[in-house]
Coordinates of C-alpha atoms and ligand atoms in Angstrom, one line a residue:
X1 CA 37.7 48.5 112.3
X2 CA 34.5 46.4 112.1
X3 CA 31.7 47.9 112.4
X4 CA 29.4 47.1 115.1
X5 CA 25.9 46.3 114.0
X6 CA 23.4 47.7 116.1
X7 CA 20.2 45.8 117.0
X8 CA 17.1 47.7 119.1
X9 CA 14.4 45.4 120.6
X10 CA 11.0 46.3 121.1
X11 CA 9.6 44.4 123.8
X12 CA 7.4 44.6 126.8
X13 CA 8.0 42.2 128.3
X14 CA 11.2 43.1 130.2
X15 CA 12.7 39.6 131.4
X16 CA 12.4 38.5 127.8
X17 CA 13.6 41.2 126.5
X18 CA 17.0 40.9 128.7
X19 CA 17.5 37.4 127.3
X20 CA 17.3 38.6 124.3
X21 CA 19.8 41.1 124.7
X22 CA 22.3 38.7 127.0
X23 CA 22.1 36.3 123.5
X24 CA 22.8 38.4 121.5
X25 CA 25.3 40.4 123.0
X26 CA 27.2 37.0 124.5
X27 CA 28.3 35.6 121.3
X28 CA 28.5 38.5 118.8
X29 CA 29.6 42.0 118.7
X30 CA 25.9 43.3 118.5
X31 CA 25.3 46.3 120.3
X32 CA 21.2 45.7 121.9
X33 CA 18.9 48.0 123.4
X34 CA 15.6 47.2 124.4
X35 CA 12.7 49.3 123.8
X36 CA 9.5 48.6 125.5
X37 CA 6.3 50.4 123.4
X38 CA 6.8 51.4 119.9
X39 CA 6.4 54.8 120.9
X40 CA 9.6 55.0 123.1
X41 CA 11.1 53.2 120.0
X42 CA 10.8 56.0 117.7
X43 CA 12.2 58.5 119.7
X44 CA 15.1 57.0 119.7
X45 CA 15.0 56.2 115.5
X46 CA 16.9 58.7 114.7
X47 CA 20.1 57.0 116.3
X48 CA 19.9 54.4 112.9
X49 CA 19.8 50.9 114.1
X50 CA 20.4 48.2 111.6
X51 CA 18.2 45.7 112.8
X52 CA 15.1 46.3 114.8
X53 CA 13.1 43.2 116.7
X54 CA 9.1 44.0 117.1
X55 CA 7.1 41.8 119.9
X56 CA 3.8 41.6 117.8
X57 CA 1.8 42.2 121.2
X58 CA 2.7 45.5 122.8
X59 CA 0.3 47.7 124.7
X60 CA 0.2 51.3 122.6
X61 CA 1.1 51.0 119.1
X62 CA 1.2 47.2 117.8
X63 CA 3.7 45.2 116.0
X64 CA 2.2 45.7 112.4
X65 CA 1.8 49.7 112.8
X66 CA 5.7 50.3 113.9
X67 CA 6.4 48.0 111.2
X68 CA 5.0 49.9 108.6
X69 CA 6.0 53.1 110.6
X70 CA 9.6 51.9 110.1
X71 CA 9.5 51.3 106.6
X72 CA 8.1 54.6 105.7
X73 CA 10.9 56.0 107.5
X74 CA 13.8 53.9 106.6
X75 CA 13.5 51.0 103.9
X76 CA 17.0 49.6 104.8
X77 CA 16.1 49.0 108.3
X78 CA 15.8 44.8 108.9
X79 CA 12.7 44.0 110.7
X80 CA 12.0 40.6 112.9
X81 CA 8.2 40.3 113.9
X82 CA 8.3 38.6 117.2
X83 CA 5.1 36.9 118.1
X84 CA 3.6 35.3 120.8
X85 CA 1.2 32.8 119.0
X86 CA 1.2 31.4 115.4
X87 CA -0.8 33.1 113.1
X88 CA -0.7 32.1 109.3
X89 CA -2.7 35.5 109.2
X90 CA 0.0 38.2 110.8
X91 CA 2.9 36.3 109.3
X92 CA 1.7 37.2 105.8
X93 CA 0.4 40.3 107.0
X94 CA 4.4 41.0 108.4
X95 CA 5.7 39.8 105.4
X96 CA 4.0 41.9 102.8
X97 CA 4.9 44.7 104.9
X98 CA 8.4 44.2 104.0
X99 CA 9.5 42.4 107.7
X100 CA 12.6 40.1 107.1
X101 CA 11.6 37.3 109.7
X102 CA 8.9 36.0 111.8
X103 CA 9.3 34.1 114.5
X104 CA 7.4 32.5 117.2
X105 CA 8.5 32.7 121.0
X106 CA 8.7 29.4 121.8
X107 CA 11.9 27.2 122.9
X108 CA 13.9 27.5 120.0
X109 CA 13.0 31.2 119.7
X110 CA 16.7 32.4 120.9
X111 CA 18.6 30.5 118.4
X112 CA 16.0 31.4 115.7
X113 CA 16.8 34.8 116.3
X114 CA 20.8 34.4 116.4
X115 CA 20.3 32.6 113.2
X116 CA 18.2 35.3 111.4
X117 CA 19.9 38.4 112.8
X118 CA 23.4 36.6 111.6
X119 CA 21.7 36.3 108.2
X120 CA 20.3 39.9 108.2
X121 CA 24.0 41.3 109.6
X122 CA 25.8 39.5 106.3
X123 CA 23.1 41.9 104.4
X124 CA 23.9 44.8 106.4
X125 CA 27.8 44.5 106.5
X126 CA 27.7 44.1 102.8
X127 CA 25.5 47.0 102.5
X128 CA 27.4 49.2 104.7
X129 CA 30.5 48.2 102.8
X130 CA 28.6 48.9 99.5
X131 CA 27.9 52.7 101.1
X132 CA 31.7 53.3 102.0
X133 CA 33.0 52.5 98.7
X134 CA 30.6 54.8 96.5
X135 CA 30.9 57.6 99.3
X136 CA 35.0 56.6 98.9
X137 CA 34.4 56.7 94.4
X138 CA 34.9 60.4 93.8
X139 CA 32.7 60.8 90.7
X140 CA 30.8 57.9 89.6
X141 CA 29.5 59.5 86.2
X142 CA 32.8 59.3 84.9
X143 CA 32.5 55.5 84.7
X144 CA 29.5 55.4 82.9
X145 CA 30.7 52.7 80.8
X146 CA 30.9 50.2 83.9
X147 CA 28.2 49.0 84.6
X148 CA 27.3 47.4 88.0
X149 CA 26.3 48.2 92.0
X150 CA 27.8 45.2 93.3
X151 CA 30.6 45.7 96.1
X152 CA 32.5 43.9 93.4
X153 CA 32.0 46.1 90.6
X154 CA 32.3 49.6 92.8
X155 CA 35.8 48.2 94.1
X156 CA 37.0 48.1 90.2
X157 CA 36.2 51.5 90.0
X158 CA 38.1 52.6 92.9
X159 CA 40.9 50.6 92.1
X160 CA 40.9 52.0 88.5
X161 CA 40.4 55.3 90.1
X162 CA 43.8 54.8 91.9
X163 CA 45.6 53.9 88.5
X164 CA 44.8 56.4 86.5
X165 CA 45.9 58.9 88.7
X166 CA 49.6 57.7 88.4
X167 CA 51.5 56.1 85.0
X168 CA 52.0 52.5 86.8
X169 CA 52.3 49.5 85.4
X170 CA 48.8 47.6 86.1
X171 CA 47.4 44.3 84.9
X172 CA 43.9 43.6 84.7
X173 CA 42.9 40.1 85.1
X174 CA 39.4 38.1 84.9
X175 CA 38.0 35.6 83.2
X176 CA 37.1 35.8 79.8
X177 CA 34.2 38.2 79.0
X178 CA 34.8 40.5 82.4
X179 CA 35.2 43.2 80.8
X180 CA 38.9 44.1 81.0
X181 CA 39.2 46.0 78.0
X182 CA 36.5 48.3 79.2
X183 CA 38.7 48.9 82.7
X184 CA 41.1 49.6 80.6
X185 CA 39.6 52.1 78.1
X186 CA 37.9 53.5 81.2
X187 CA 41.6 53.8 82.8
X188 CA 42.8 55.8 79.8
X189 CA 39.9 58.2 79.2
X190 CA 40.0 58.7 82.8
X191 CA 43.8 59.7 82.9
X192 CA 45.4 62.7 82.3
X193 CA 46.3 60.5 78.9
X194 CA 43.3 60.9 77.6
X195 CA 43.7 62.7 74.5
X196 CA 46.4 60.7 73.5
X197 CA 45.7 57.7 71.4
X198 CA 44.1 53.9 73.6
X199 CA 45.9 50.9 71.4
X200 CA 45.0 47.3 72.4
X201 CA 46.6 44.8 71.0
X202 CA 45.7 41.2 71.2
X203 CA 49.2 39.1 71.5
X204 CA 47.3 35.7 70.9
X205 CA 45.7 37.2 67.5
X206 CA 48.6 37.6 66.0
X207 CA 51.2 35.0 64.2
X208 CA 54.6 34.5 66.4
X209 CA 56.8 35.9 63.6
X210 CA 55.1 39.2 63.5
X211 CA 54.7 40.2 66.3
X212 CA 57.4 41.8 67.1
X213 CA 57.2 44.2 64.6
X214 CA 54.1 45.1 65.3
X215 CA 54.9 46.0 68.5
X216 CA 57.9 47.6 67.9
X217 CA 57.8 48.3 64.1
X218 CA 61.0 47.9 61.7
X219 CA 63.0 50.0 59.1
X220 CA 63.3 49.2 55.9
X221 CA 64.6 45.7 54.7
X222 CA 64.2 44.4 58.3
X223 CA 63.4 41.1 57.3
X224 CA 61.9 39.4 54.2
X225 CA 59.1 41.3 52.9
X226 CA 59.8 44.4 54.9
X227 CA 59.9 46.7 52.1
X228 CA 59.5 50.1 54.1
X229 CA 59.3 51.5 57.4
X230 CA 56.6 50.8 60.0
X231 CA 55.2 52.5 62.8
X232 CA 54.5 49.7 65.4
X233 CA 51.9 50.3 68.2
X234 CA 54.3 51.4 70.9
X235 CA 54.8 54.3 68.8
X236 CA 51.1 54.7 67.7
X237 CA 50.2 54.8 71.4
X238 CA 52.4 57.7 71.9
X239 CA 51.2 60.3 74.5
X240 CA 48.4 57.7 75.2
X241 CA 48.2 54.5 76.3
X242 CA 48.8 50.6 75.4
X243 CA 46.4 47.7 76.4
X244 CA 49.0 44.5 75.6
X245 CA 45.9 41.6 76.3
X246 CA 45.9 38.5 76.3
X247 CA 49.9 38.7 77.7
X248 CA 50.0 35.0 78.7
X249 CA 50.1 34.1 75.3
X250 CA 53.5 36.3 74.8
X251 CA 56.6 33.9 73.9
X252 CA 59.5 33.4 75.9
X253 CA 62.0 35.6 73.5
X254 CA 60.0 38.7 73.2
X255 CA 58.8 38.4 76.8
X256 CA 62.3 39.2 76.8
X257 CA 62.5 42.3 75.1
X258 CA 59.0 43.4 76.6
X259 CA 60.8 43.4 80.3
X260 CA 62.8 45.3 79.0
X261 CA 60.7 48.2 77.5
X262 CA 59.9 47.8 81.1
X263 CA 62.6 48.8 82.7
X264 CA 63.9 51.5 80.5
X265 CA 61.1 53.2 78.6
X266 CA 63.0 52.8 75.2
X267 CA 62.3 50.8 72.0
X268 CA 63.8 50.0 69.0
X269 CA 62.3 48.9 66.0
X270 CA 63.4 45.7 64.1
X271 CA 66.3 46.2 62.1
X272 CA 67.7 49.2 64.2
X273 CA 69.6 50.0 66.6
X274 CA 68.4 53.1 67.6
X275 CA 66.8 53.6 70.8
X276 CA 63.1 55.5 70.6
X277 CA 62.0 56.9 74.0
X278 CA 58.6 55.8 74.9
X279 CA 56.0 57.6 76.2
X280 CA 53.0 55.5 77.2
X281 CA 51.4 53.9 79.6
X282 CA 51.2 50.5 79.5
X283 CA 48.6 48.5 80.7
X284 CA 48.7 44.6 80.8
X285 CA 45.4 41.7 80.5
X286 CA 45.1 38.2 80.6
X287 CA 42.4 35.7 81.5
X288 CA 45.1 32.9 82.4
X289 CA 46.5 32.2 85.8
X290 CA 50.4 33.6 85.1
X291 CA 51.6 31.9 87.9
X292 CA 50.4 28.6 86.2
X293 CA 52.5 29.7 83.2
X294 CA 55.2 31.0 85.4
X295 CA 55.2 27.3 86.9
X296 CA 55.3 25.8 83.0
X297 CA 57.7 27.6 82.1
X298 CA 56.2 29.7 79.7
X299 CA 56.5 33.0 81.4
X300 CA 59.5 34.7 82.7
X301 CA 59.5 35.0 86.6
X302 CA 60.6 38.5 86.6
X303 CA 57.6 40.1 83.9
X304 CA 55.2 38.0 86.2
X305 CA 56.2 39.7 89.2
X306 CA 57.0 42.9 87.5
X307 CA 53.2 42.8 86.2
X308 CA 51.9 41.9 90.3
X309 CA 53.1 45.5 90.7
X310 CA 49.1 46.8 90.5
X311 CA 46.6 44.2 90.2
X312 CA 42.8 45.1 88.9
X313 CA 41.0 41.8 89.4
X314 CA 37.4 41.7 87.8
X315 CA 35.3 38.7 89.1
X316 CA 33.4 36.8 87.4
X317 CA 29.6 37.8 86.5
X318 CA 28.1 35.1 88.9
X319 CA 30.0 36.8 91.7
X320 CA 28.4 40.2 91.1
X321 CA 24.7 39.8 92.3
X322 CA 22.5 42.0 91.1
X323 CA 24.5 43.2 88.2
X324 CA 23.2 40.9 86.2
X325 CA 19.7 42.4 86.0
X326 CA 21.6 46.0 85.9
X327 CA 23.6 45.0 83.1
X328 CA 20.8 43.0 81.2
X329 CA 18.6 46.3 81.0
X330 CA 21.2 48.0 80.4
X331 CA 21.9 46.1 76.9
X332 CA 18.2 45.6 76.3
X333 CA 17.8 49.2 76.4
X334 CA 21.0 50.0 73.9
X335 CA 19.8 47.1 72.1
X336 CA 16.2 47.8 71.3
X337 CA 16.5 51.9 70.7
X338 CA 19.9 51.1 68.2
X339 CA 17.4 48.6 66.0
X340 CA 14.0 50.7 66.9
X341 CA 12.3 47.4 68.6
X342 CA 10.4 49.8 71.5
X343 CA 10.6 49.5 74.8
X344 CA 11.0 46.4 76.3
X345 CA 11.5 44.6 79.6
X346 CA 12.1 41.5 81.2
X347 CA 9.5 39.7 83.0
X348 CA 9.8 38.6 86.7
X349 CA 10.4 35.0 85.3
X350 CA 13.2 36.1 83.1
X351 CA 15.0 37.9 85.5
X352 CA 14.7 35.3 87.9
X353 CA 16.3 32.7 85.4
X354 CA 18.7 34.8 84.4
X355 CA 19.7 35.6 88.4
X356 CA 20.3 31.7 88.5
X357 CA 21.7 31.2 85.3
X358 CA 26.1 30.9 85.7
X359 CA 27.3 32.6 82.5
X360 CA 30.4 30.7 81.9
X361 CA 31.0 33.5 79.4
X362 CA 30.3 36.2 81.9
X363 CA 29.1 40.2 80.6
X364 CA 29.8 39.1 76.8
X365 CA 27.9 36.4 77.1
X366 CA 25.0 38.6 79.0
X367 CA 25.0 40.6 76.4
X368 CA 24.2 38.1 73.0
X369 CA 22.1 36.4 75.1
X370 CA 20.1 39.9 75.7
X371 CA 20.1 41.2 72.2
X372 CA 19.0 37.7 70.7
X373 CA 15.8 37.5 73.5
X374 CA 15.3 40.9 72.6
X375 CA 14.9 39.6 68.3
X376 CA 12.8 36.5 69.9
X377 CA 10.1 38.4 71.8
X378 CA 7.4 39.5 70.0
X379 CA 5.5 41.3 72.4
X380 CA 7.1 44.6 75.0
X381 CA 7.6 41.7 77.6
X382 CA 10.2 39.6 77.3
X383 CA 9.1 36.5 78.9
X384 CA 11.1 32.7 79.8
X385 CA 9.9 31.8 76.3
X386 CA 12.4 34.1 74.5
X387 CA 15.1 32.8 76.5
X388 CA 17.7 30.8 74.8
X389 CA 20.7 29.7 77.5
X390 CA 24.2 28.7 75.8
X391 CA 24.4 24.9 77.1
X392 CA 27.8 24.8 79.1
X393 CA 30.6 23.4 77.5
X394 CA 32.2 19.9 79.3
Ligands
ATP1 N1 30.9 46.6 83.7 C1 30.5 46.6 82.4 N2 29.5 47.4 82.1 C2 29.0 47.4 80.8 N3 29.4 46.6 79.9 C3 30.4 45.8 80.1 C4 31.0 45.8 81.4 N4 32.0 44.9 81.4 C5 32.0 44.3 80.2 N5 31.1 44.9 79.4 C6 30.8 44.5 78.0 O1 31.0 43.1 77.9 C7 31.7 42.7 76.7 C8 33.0 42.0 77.1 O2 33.9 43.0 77.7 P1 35.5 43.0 77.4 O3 35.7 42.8 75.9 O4 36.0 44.2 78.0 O5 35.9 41.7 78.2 P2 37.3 41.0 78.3 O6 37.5 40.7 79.8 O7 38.3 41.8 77.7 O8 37.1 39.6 77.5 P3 38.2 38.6 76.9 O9 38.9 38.0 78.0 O10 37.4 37.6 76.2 O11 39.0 39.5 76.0 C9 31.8 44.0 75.9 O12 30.8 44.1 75.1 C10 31.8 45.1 77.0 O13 31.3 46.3 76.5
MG2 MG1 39.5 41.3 76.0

């Protein structure tokens, strides 16, 4: 159910007050009540409103003082100074006080306020959401390793929290630099797994014609070359679990074989016959659209849609918000106490263009570009100057 954003007006002038309300309430699913001195007003704080309006003019307490009043009581509270005349003054006043709008009652003063208050209830909805998933996230510490607040990077964490619990089959997908293989490390040290061994193989680092045995090993005399037994990871990621990444670059033949490990939990290794039961849990990554491939022909139907079975989708870094200046302290902190550099921090500027920037190469590109502004500054403030963006590539 959506949740209804609740909006108290603090205004004493009673008829404008009611249009307020009646616009408010006419369009949207804002639940209004009108408040007509600041002091009424904060007897009634305590029921949490998201969104409080404040006519600057009020007899008792004025618009500036509740302000503040609010603020000390609730930061996350969006405030709309209402005024009756335009005063360069009070508006920077308002502002510095941490008010979200202010607005001048004039004609256009009703759809100025649906406008802001639909701006300010995107904020709130997110933030709400934000709150539901970290009360939902049963232990946050244990996910250390991921980084982030974003509503983006809280729902990988539930959605990894769901995995680990059980042995299914789950692909992680994202674009390059996401950070699937840390999902997937987190999945395994999360699991009841955990002491057994994590194996990731890369399928796109290795040459077609040996692959398979180093998935699945061989015997002896297996092929040319094979001069003794090997282990191959399957086996090495006994009682743990196996990260197969970069699957879209699997070929056709031992996509093959692979669905069929799926199916029945067995191996064997090249050059034998003999079926080894398996137990690991296998986890799946690619940074390809498989339906693309599917399309291509260059991946089985069936292993795409066995691998749809439990998706963990990790978007992009320009997608997460304010992650990017989590992140970015977080590796400038690693950075600078691994290579003793001090303490350093980002200026205002810095963070700014590093907000806008799109990093095409998402965390792992966050990352080099933090530890090499880190070597460039030579002062504890790392300012635009140190900054070296990766020009995009056409
Ligand atoms: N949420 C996160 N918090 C902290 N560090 C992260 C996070 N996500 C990724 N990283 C870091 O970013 C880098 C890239 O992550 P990773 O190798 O997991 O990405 P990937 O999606 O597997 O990339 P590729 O598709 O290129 O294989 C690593 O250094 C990793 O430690
Ligand atoms: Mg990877």
């Amino acid at each position: 159910m959506e949740y209804i954003i609740k909006i108290f007006v603090i205004e004493d002038d009673l008829m404008f007050g009611k249009m307020m309300k009646y616009t408010l309430e006419k369009e949207h699913n804002y639940d209004v009540t009108i408040f007509q001195s600041g002091e009424e007003f904060f007897e009634h704080i305590h029921l949490n409103p998201d969104i409080v309006t404040i006519d600057y003019n009020l007899p008792g307490m004025s618009g500036l003082d509740i302000l503040k009043k609010i603020k000390n009581y609730n930061q996350n509270i969006a405030t709309i100074i209402v005024s009756g005349q335009e005063e360069v003054k009070v508006a920077v006043e308002a502002y510095k006080r941490g008010a979200d709008y202010y607005i001048i009652k004039n004609d256009h003063t009703f759809s100025e306020l649906e406008h802001f208050i639909n701006n300010l209830t995107q904020r709130v909805r997110l933030k709400k959401e934000v709150e539901t998933l970290k009360e939902q996230i049963i232990d946050r510490s244990k996910y250390a390793s991921i980084i982030g607040e974003s509503k983006a990077a809280l729902q990988t964490v539930k959605l990894i929290q769901k995995v680990e619990k059980s042995n299914v089959l789950a692909l992680i997908t994202g674009e390059s630099g996401t950070g699937k293989e840390v999902v997937a490390s987190a999945i395994h040290y999360n699991s009841n797994r955990r002491k057994g061994p994590f194996v990731a193989i890369n399928i796109a680092a290795i040459p077609e014609d040996l692959i398979e045995s180093e998935l699945f090993g061989h015997e002896k005399g297996a092929f040319t070359g094979a001069d003794s037994r090997r282990i191959g990871k399957f086996e090495e990621a006994k009682g743990g679990t196996i990260l197969l990444d970069e699957i879209g670059e699997m070929e056709i033949n031992l996509q093959t074989k692979l669905l069929r490990v799926l199916q029945e939990h067995k191996i064997c290794r090249v050059g034998s016959n003999k079926e080894i039961n398996l137990d690991v849990r296998i986890l799946a990554a690619t940074n390809q659209h498989l339906g693309q491939r599917v399309k291509e022909g260059k991946f089985r139907e069936d292993l795409y849609y066995r691998l749809q079975g439990f998706l963990v989708h990790l978007p992009p870094l320009r997608e997460r918000g304010n992650d990017v200046i989590l992140l970015a302290r977080h590796f400038l902190r690693e950075f600078c106490l691994q290579n003793k550099l001090g303490e350093k921090t980002f200026s205002k500027e810095a963070l700014e263009a590093m907000m806008e920037h799109s990093w095409p190469g998402n965390i792992r590109e966050l990352k080099s570009f933090v530890e090499r502004a880190a070597l460039m500054s030579e002062t504890e403030k790392i300012g635009l100057g140190d900054l070296v963006f990766s020009p995009a590539i056409n």
